[in-house]
Coordinates of C-alpha atoms and ligand atoms in Angstrom, one line a residue:
X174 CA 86.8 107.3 164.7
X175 CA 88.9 108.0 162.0
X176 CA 88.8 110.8 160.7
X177 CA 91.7 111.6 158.4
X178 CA 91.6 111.9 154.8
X179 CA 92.2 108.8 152.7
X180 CA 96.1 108.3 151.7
X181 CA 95.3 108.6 148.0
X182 CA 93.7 112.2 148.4
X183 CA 94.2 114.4 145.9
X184 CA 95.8 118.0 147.1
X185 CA 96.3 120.3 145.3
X186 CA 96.0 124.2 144.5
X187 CA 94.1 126.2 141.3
X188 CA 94.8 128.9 139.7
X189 CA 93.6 130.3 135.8
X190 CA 95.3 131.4 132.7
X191 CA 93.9 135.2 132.8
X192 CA 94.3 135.6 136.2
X193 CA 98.5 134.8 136.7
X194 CA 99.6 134.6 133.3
X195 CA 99.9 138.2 131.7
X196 CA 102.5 137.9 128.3
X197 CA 99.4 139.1 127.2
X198 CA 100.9 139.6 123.7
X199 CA 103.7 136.4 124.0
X200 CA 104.3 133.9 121.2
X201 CA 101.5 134.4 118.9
X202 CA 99.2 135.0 121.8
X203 CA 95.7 138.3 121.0
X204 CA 93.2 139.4 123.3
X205 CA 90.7 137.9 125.4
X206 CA 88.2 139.8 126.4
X207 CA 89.5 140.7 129.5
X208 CA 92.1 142.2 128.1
X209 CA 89.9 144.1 125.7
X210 CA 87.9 145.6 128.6
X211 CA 91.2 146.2 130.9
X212 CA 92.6 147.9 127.4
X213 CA 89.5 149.9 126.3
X214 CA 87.5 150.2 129.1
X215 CA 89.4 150.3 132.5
X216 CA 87.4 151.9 134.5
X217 CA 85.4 148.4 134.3
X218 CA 87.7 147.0 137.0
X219 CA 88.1 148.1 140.7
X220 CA 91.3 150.5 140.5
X221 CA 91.6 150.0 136.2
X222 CA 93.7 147.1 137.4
X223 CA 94.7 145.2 134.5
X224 CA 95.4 141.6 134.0
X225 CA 97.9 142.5 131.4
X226 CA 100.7 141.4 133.4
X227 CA 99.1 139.9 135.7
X228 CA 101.6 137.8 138.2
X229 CA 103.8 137.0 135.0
X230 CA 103.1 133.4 135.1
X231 CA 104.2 133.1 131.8
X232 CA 107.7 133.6 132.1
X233 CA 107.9 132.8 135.8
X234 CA 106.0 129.4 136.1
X235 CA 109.1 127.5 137.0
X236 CA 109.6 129.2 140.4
X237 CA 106.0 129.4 140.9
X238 CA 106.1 125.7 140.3
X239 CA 108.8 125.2 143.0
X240 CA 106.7 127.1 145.2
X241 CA 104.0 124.7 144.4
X242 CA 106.1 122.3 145.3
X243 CA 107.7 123.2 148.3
X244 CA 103.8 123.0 149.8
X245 CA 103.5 119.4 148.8
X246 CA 100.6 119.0 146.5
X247 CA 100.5 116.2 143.9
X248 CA 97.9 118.1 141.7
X249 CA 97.7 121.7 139.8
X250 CA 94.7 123.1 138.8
X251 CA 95.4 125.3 135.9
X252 CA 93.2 126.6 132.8
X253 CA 94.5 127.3 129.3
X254 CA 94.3 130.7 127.5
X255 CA 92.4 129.5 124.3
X256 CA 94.2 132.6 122.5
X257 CA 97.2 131.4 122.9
X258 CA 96.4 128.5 121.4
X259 CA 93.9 129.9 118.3
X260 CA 94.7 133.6 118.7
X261 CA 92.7 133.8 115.8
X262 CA 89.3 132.7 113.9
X263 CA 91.4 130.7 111.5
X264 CA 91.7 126.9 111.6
X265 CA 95.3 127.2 112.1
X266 CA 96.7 126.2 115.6
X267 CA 99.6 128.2 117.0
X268 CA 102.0 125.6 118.3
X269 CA 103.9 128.3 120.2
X270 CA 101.6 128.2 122.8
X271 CA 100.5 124.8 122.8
X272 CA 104.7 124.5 123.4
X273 CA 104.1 126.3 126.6
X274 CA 101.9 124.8 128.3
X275 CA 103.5 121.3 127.3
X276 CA 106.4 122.9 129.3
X277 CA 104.0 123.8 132.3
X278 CA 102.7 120.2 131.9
X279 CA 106.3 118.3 132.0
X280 CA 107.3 120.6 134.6
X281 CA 104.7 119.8 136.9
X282 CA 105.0 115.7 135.9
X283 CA 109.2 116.1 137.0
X284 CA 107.9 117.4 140.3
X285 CA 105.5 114.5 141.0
X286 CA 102.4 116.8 140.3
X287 CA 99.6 115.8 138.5
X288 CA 98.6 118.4 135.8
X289 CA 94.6 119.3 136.0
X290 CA 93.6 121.1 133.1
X291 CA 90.8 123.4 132.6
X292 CA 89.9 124.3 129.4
X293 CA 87.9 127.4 129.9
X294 CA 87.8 129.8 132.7
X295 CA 86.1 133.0 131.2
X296 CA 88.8 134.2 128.9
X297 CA 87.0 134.3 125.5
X298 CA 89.2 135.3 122.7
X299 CA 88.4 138.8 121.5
X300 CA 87.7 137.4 118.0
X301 CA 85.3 134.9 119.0
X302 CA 83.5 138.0 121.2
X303 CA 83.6 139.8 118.3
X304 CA 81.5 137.2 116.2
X305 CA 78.8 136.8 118.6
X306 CA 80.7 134.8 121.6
X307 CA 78.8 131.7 123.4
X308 CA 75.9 133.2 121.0
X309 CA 77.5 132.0 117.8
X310 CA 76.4 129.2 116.4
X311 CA 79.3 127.8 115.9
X312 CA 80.6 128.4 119.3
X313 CA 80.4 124.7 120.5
X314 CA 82.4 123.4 117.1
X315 CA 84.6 126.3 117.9
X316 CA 85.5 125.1 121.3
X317 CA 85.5 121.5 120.0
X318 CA 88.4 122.4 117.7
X319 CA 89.9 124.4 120.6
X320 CA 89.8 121.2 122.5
X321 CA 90.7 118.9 120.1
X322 CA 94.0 120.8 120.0
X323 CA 94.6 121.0 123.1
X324 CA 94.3 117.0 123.9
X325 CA 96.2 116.0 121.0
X326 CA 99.2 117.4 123.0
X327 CA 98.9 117.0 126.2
X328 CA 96.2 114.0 126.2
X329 CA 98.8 111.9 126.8
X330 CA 100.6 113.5 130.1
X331 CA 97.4 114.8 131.1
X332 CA 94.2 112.8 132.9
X333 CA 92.3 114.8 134.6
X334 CA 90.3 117.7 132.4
X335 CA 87.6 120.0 133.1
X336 CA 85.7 121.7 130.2
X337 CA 84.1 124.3 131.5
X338 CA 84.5 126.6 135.2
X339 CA 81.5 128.2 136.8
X340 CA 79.3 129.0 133.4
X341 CA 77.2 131.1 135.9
X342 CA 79.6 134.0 136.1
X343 CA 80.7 134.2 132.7
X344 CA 77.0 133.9 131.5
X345 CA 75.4 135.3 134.3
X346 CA 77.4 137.7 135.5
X347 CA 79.4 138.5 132.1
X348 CA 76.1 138.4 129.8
X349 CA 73.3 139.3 132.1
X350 CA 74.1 141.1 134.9
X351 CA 76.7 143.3 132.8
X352 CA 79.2 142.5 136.1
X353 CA 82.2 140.6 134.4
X354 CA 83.3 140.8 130.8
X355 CA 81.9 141.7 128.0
X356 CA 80.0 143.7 130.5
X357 CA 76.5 143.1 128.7
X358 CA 72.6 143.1 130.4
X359 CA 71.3 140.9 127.6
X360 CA 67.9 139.1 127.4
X361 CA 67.3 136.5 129.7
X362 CA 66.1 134.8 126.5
X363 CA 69.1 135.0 124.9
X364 CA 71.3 134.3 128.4
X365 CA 69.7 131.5 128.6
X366 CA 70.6 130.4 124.5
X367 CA 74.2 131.1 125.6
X368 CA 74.0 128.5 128.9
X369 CA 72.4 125.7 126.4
X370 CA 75.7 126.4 123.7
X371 CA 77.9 125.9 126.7
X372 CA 76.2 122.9 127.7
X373 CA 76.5 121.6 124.1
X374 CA 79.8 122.7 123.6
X375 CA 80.8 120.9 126.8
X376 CA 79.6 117.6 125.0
X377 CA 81.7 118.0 122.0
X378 CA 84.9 118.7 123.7
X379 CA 83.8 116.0 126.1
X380 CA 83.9 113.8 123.3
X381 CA 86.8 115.3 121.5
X382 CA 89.4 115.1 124.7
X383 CA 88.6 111.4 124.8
X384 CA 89.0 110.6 120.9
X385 CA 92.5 112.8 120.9
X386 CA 93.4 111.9 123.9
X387 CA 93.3 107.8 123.2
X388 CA 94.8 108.4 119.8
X389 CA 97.5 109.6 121.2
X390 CA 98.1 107.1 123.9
X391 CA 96.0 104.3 126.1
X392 CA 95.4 107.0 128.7
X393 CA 92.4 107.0 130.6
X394 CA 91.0 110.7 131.2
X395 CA 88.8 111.7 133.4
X396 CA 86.7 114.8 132.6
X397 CA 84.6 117.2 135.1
X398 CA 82.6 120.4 134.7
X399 CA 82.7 122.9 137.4
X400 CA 80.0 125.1 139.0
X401 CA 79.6 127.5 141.2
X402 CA 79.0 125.8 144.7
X403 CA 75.3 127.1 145.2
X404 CA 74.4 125.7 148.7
X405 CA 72.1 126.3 151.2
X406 CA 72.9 124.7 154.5
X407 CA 70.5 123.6 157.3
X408 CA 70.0 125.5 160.4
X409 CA 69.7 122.6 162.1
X410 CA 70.2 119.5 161.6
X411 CA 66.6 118.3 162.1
X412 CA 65.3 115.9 159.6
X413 CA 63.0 119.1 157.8
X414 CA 65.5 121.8 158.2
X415 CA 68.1 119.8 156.5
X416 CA 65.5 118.1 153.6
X417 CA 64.4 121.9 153.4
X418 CA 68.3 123.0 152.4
X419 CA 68.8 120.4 150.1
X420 CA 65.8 121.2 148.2
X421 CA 66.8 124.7 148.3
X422 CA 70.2 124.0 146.8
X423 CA 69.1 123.0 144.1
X424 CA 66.1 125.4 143.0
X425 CA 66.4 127.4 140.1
X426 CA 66.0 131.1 142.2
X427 CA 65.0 134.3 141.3
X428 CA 67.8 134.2 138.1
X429 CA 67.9 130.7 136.6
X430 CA 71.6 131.2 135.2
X431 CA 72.6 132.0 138.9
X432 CA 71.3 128.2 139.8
X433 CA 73.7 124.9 139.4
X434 CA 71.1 122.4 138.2
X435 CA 70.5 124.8 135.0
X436 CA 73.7 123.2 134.4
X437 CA 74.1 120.1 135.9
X438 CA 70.9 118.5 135.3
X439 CA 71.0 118.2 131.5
X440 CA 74.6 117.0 132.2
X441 CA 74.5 114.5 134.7
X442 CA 70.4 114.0 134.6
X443 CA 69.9 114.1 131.1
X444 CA 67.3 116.5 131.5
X445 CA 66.4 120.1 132.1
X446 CA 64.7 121.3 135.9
X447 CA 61.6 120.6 135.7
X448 CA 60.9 124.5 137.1
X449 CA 62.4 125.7 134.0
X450 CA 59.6 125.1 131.7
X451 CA 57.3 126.0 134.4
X452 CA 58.6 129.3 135.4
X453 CA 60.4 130.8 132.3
X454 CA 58.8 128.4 129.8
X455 CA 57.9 132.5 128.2
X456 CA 61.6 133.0 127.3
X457 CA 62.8 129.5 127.1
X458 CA 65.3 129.2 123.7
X459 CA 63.0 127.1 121.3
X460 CA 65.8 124.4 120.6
X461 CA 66.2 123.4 124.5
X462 CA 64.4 119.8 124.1
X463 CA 66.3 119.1 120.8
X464 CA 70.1 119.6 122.9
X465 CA 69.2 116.4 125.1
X466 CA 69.7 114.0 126.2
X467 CA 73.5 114.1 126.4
X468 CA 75.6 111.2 125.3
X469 CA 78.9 111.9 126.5
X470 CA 79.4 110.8 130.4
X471 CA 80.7 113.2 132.4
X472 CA 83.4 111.0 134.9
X473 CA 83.2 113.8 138.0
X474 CA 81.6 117.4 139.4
X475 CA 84.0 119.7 140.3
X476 CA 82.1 122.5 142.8
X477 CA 83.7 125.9 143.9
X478 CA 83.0 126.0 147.3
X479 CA 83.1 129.5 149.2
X480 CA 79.6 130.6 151.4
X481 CA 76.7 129.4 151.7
X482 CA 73.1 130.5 152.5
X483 CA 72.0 129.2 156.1
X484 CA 67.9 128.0 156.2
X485 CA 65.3 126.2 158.2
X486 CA 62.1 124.4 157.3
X487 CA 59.0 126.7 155.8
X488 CA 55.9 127.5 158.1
X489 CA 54.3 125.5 155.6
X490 CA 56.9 124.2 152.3
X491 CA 60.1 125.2 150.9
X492 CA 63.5 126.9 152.9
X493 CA 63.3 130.0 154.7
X494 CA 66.4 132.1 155.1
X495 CA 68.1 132.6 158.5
X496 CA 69.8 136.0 159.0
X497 CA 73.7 135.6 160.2
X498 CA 73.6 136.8 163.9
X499 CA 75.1 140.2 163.6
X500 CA 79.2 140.7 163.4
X501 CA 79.3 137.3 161.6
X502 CA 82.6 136.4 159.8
X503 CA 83.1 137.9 156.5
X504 CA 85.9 137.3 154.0
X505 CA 87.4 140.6 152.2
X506 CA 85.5 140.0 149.2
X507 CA 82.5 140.1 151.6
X508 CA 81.6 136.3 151.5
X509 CA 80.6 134.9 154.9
X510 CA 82.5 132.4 156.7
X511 CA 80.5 128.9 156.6
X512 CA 82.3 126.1 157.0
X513 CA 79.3 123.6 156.8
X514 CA 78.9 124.4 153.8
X515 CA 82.2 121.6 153.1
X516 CA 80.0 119.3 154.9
X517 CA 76.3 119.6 153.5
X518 CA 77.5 121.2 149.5
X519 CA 79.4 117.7 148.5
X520 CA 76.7 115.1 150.1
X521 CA 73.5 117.7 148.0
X522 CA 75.7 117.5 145.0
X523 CA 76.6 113.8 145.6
X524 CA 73.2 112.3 146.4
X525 CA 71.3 114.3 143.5
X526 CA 74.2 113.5 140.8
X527 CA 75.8 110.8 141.9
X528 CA 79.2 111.2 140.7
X529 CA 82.5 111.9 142.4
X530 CA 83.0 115.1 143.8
X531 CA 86.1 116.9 143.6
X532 CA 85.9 120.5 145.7
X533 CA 88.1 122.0 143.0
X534 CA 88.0 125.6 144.3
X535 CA 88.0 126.6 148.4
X536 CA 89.4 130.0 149.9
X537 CA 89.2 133.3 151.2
X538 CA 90.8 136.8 150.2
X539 CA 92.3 138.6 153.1
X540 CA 94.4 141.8 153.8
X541 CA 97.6 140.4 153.7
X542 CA 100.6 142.3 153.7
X543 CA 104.7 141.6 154.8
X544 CA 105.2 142.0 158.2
X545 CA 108.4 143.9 159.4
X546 CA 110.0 140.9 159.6
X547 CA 109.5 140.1 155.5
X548 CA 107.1 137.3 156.5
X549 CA 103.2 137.1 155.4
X550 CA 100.8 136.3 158.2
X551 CA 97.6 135.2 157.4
X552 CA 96.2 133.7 160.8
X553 CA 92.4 134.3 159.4
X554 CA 93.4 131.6 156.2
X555 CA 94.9 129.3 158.5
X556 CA 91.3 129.4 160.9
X557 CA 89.4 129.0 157.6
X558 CA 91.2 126.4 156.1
X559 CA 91.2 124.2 159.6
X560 CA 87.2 125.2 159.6
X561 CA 86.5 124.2 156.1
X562 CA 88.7 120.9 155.6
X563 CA 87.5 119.7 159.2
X564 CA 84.1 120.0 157.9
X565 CA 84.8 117.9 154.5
X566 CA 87.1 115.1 156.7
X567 CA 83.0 114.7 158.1
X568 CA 81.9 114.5 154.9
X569 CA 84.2 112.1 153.4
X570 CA 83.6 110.0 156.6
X571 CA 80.2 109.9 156.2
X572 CA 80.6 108.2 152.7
X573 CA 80.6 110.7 150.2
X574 CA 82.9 110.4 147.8
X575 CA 84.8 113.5 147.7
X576 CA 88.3 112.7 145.9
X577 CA 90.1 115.7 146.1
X578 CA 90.8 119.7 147.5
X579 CA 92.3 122.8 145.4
X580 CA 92.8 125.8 147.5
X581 CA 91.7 128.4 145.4
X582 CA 94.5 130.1 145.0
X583 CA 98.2 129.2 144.5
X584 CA 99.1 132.8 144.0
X585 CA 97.2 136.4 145.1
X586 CA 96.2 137.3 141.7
X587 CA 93.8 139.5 138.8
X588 CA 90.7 138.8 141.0
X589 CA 88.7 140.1 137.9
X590 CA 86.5 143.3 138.0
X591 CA 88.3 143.2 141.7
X592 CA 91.4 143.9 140.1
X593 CA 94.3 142.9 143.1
X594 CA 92.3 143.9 145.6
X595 CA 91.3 140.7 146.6
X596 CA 94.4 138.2 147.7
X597 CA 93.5 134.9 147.9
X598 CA 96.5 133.5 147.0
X599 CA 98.7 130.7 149.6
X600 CA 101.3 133.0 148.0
X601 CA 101.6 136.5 148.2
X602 CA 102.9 138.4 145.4
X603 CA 104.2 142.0 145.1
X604 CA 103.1 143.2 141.9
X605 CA 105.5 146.3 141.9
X606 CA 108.4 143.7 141.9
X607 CA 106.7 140.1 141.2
X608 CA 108.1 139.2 144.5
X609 CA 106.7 136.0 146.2
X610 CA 106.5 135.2 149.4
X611 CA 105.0 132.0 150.7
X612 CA 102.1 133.4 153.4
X613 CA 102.2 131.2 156.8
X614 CA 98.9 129.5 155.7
X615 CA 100.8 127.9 152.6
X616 CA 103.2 126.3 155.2
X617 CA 100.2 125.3 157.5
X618 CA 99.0 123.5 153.9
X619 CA 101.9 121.9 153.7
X620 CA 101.2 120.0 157.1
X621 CA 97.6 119.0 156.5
X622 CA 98.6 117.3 153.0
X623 CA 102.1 115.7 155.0
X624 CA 99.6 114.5 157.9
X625 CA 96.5 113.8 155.9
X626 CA 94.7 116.0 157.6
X627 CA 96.0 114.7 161.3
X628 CA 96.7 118.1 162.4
X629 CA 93.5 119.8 162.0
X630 CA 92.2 118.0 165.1
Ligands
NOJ909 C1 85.8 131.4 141.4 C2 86.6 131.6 140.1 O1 86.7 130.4 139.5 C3 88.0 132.2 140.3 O2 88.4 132.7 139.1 C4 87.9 133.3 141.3 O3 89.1 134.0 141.4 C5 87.5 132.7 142.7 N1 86.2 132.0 142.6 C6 87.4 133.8 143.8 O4 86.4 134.7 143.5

């Protein structure tokens, strides 16, 4: 059987703006919000880390991009800090930025790397924030102008777009849980108002990448939204345990926001969960029928792929959780090791959504530190990454059409209200000097992509 992944696989690595990019004040750029709470309220984030500097991205992209390089992607997974680009609520677009990240663009195009652009990945500008945020009204016009700038300079260099990344942290855990910035414990009511404006707001700049983007070329773009990977795997792999997890996957859970089909459905359904009505119909934002049903098509599902929960078949309906045997593999950030969850996660996603699936996020933070010798080992990433991709080559080979891996991350970086703590990166990065040093799993990367995969087995 062959098992190796197809020849024109896309492999790449992600990273986002906030998180690697510090200049935090660089040509033109204001706040996010993140930098507002690093600023103001530091004791927000594990240490009072600040992503101020961050892994100075900005002025450093061209050796990061050689780093990149030397692993042997063809893709790059990057986001774009929207206050660069509007650093203010004025209709007037600061070309400064929009100059660097044509640079970033062209950069990675002269290295044979595709460019994959993400347009927002939780750094709200601080003067959005401060008129209400995903709550404002005009928030999806907002985003639609952002977007519309955005494509009308890169839209035709770049193809592969992705509005919006994992709306359940930066609603759920930003707005509801008061966990990630702005910090807040709103309403569910009014959590839930802020998930439909992203969904709608997703629409527009769905629509307004491919009207800039054709203007300014014959390109054909493709254009994702990414969740969180909720996934609950079977037990077994008896014919109820594993109906049983895919059911659970996609249920809408004790906190709806948490769930991926809050999302997905009215994206790729045209239609809200049916539990929603049923279960928080009390609460539900009055206008929710009136936002579908979409018209834009959405070309692929990008999932963030980490854990997953393990079940079995109810006594009488539904999933029951199975407890990890004790000592189970954890990650750092505290995430338990599953690799099935490569395996069962795409072919859920995939059978309920039918669209390609690209895994656009998959890693682990570990303590990693330089060795005597000046060299990062990391033999925990290299065991998780053979794990994980052996686990998605079955996938793929059972027919699921999974295009394309980013290892989540290029770099260590700002792991948010983690501060550094957390280093995910293939890279690691010493942030007293901005010192990189390419950790053994990046070069064990580099032979998966040069083998297709051949040397996992
Ligand atoms: C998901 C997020 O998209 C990314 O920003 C974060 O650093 C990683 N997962 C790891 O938590």
């Amino acid at each position: 059987m062959n098992r190796v992944f197809p020849k024109q696989f896309t492999w790449g690595a992600a990273t986002s703006a906030c998180q690697i990019e510090g200049g935090v004040l660089a040509g033109g750029r204001t706040f996010s919000i993140w930098d507002h709470y690093c600023q103001w309220q530091p004791e927000k984030i594990l240490n009072e880390d600040s992503c101020h500097e961050a892994t100075d991205h900005f002025h450093r992209f061209s050796e990061d991009l050689d780093l990149l390089q030397q692993i042997g992607v063809n893709a790059y997974r990057f986001s774009i800090s929207w206050s660069r680009i509007f650093p203010n609520f004025c209709p007037t677009v600061n070309s400064e930025g929009l100059d660097f990240y044509e640079r970033l663009v062209d950069e990675c195009l002269r290295r044979g790397i595709q460019p994959w652009v993400t347009l927002y990945h939780w750094d709200l500008p601080l003067w959005l924030h401060y008129r209400g945020g995903w709550l404002n009204p005009s928030a999806p016009e907002l985003f639609q102008e952002f977007a519309s700038a955005v494509a009308k300079r890169l839209g035709d260099r770049v193809i592969h777009w992705m509005t919006f990344n994992e709306p359940q942290c930066f609603i759920g855990k930003g707005l509801y849980e008061g966990e990630h910035a702005p910090f807040f414990r709103l309403p569910l009511r009014d959590a839930l108002l802020a998930a439909m404006s992203v969904i709608r707001a997703h629409e527009l700049a769905t629509e307004a990448i491919r009207r800039c983007s054709a203007s300014s070329s014959g390109v054909k773009v493709k254009i994702g939204f990414v969740t969180v990977g909720i996934v609950s795997v079977p037990a077994t792999e008896g014919e109820a345990d594993v109906a049983a997890a895919e059911e659970d996957t996609f249920l809408l859970g004790e906190n709806p926001l948490w769930s991926a089909s809050l999302y997905l459905d009215p994206i790729f359904l045209g239609r809200i969960p049916e539990e929603l009505p049923q279960r928080f119909g009390n609460v539900l934002p009055d206008w929710i029928e009136r936002m579908l049903p979409l018209t834009q098509c959405t070309d692929f599902l990008g999932l963030n792929l980490y854990t997953a929960k393990r079940v079995c078949a109810g006594k009488e309906r539904g999933a029951m959780k199975v407890l990890s045997p004790p000592g189970s593999a954890t990650t750092n950030i505290g995430w338990e090791v599953v690799p099935e969850c490569m395996y069962w996660g795409p072919k859920f996603y995939y059978q309920r959504y039918k669209v390609p699936i690209i895994i656009t996020e998959n890693g682990m933070a570990a303590h990693d530190w330089p060795s005597v010798d000046g060299k990062v080992y990391d033999p925990q990433r290299v065991a998780f990454l053979r794990e994980y991709l052996l686990q998605l080559s079955g996938c793929i080979n059972d027919g699921v059409p999974v295009e394309g891996y980013f290892h989540w991350s290029l770099l260590d970086n700002f792991e948010w209200a983690m501060g550094y703590r957390m280093r995910f990166g293939l890279i690691y990065v010493d942030y007293s000097t901005q010192k990189r040093i390419p950790k053994e799993s990046a070069s064990f990367y580099r032979q998966i992509i040069a083998t297709s995969g051949e040397v996992l087995f």
